Coordinates of C-alpha atoms in Angstrom, one line a residue:
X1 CA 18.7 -58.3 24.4
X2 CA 22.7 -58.7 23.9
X3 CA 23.6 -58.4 27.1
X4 CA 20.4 -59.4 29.4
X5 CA 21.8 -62.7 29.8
X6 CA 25.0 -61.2 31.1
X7 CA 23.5 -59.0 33.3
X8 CA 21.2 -61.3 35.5
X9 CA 23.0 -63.4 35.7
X10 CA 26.4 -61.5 37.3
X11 CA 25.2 -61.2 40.6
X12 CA 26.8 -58.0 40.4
X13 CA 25.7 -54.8 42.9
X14 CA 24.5 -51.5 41.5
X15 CA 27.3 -50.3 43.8
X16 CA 30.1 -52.4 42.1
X17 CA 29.3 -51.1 38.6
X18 CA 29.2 -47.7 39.5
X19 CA 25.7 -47.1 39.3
X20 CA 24.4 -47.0 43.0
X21 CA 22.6 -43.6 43.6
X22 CA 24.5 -43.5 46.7
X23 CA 26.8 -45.3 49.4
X24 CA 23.7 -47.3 51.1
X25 CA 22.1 -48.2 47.6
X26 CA 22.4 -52.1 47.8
X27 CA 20.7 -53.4 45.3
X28 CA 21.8 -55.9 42.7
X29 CA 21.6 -55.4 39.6
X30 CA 19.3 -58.7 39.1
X31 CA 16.7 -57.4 41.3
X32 CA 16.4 -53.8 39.4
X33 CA 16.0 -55.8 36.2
X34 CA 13.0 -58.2 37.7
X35 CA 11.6 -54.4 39.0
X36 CA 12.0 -52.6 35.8
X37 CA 10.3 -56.0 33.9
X38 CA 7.7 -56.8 36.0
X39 CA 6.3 -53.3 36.3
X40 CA 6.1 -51.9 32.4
X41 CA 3.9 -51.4 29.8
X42 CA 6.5 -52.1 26.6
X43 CA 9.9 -53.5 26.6
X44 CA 12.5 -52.8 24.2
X45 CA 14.8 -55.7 23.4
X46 CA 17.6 -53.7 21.7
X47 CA 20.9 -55.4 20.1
X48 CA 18.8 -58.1 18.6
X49 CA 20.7 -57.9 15.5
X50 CA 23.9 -59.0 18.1
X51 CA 21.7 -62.1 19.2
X52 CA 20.6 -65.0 17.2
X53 CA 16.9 -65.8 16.6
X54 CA 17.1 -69.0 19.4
X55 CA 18.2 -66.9 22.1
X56 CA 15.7 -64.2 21.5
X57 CA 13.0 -66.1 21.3
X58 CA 14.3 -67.7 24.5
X59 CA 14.6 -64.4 26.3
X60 CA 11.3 -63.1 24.6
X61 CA 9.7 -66.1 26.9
X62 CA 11.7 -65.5 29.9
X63 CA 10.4 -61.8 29.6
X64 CA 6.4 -62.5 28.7
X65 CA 6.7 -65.1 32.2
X66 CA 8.1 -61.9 34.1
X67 CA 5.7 -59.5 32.6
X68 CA 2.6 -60.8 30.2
X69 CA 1.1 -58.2 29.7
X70 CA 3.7 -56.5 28.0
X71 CA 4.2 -55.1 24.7
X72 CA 8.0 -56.7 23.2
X73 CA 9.5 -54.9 20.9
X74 CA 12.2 -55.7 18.9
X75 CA 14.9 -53.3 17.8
X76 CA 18.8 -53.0 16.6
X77 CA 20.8 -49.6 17.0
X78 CA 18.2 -48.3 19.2
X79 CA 15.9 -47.3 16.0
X80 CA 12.2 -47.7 17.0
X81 CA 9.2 -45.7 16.0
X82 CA 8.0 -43.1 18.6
X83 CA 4.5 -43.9 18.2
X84 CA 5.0 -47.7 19.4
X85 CA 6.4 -46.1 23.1
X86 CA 4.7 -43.0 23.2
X87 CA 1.2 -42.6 24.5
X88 CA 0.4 -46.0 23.6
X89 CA -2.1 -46.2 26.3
X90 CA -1.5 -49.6 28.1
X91 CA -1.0 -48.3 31.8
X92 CA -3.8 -49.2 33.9
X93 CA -3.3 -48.1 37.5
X94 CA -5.2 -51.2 38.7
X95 CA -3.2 -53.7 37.0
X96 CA -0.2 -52.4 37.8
X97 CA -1.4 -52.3 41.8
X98 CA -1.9 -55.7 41.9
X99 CA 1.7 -56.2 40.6
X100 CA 4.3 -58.1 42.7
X101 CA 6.6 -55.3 43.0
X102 CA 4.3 -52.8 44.0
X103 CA 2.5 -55.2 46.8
X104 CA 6.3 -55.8 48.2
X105 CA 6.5 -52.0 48.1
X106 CA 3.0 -51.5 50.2
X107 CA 4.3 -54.2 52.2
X108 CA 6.8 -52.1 54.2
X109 CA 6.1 -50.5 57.2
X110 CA 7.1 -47.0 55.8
X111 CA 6.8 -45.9 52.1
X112 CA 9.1 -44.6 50.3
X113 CA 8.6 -42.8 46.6
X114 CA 11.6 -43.8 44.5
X115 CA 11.6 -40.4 43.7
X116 CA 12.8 -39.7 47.4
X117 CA 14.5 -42.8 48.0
X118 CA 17.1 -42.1 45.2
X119 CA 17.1 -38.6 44.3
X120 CA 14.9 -38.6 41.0
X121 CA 13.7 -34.8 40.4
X122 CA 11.8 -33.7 37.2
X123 CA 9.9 -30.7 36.1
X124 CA 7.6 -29.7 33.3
X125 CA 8.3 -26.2 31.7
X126 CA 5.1 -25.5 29.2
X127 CA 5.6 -22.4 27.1
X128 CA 3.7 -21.7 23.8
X129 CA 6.7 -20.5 21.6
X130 CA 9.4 -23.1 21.0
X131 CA 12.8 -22.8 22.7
X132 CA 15.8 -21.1 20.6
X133 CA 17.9 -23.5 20.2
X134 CA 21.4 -21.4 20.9
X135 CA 20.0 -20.0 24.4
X136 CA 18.3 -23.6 25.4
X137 CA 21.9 -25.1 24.7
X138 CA 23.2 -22.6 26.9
X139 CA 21.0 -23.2 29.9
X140 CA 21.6 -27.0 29.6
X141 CA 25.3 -26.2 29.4
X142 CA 25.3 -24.1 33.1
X143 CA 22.1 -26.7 34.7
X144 CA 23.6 -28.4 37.7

């Protein structure tokens, strides 16, 4: 929320702040934040204790034009219950298919995954004991 304003408007790259996955990354800053909005389930408006109650209510509406169907959320310090983001079961696949950033993304003669496109890796390790904390710390310490 504190800094929103700042940020769409800077016309700024992802490139000049640093923040370009690589060299041919182009995008602006502007048009991750439209993609991010447009294509979530909640949004977090964090700060808001920074921000006085016009201007969020003002970006609150900029936000629900962007993205309706979105859960807002309101927090300072970045304290929020878990249970408000966590399985909160609002994706629908078919919604979000119809969505304006994911018809520009069909749109292209060649798809894609972002996951490709810039480098984004995850993995899911399931065990049934919990980690020890000393050795789990270690391993992060030595991960690439």
């Amino acid at each position: 929320a504190f800094r929103f304003w700042h940020d769409f408007s800077s016309g700024d790259t992802l490139l000049e702040r640093s923040q370009a996955v690589g060299d041919d990354d182009h995008r602006d800053v502007v048009d991750l934040l439209i993609d991010q909005i447009e294509f979530c389930d909640v949004l977090i408006l964090n700060k808001c204790d920074l921000v006085d109650e016009e201007d969020l209510t003002e970006l609150e509406g900029v936000l629900r034009k962007l993205q309706p169907s979105a859960r807002l959320i309101r927090s300072s310090q970045g304290r929020i219950d878990p249970a408000e983001i966590l399985n909160t079961g609002l994706f629908d696949f078919d919604a979000a298919s119809t969505s304006a950033g994911w018809m520009k993304e069909m749109a292209k003669p060649v798809h894609v995954p972002e996951t490709e496109e810039y480098g984004i890796s995850s993995f899911v390790y399931e065990r049934h004991r919990p980690f020890h904390p000393g050795r789990l710390l270690q391993w992060m310490e030595n991960w690439p």
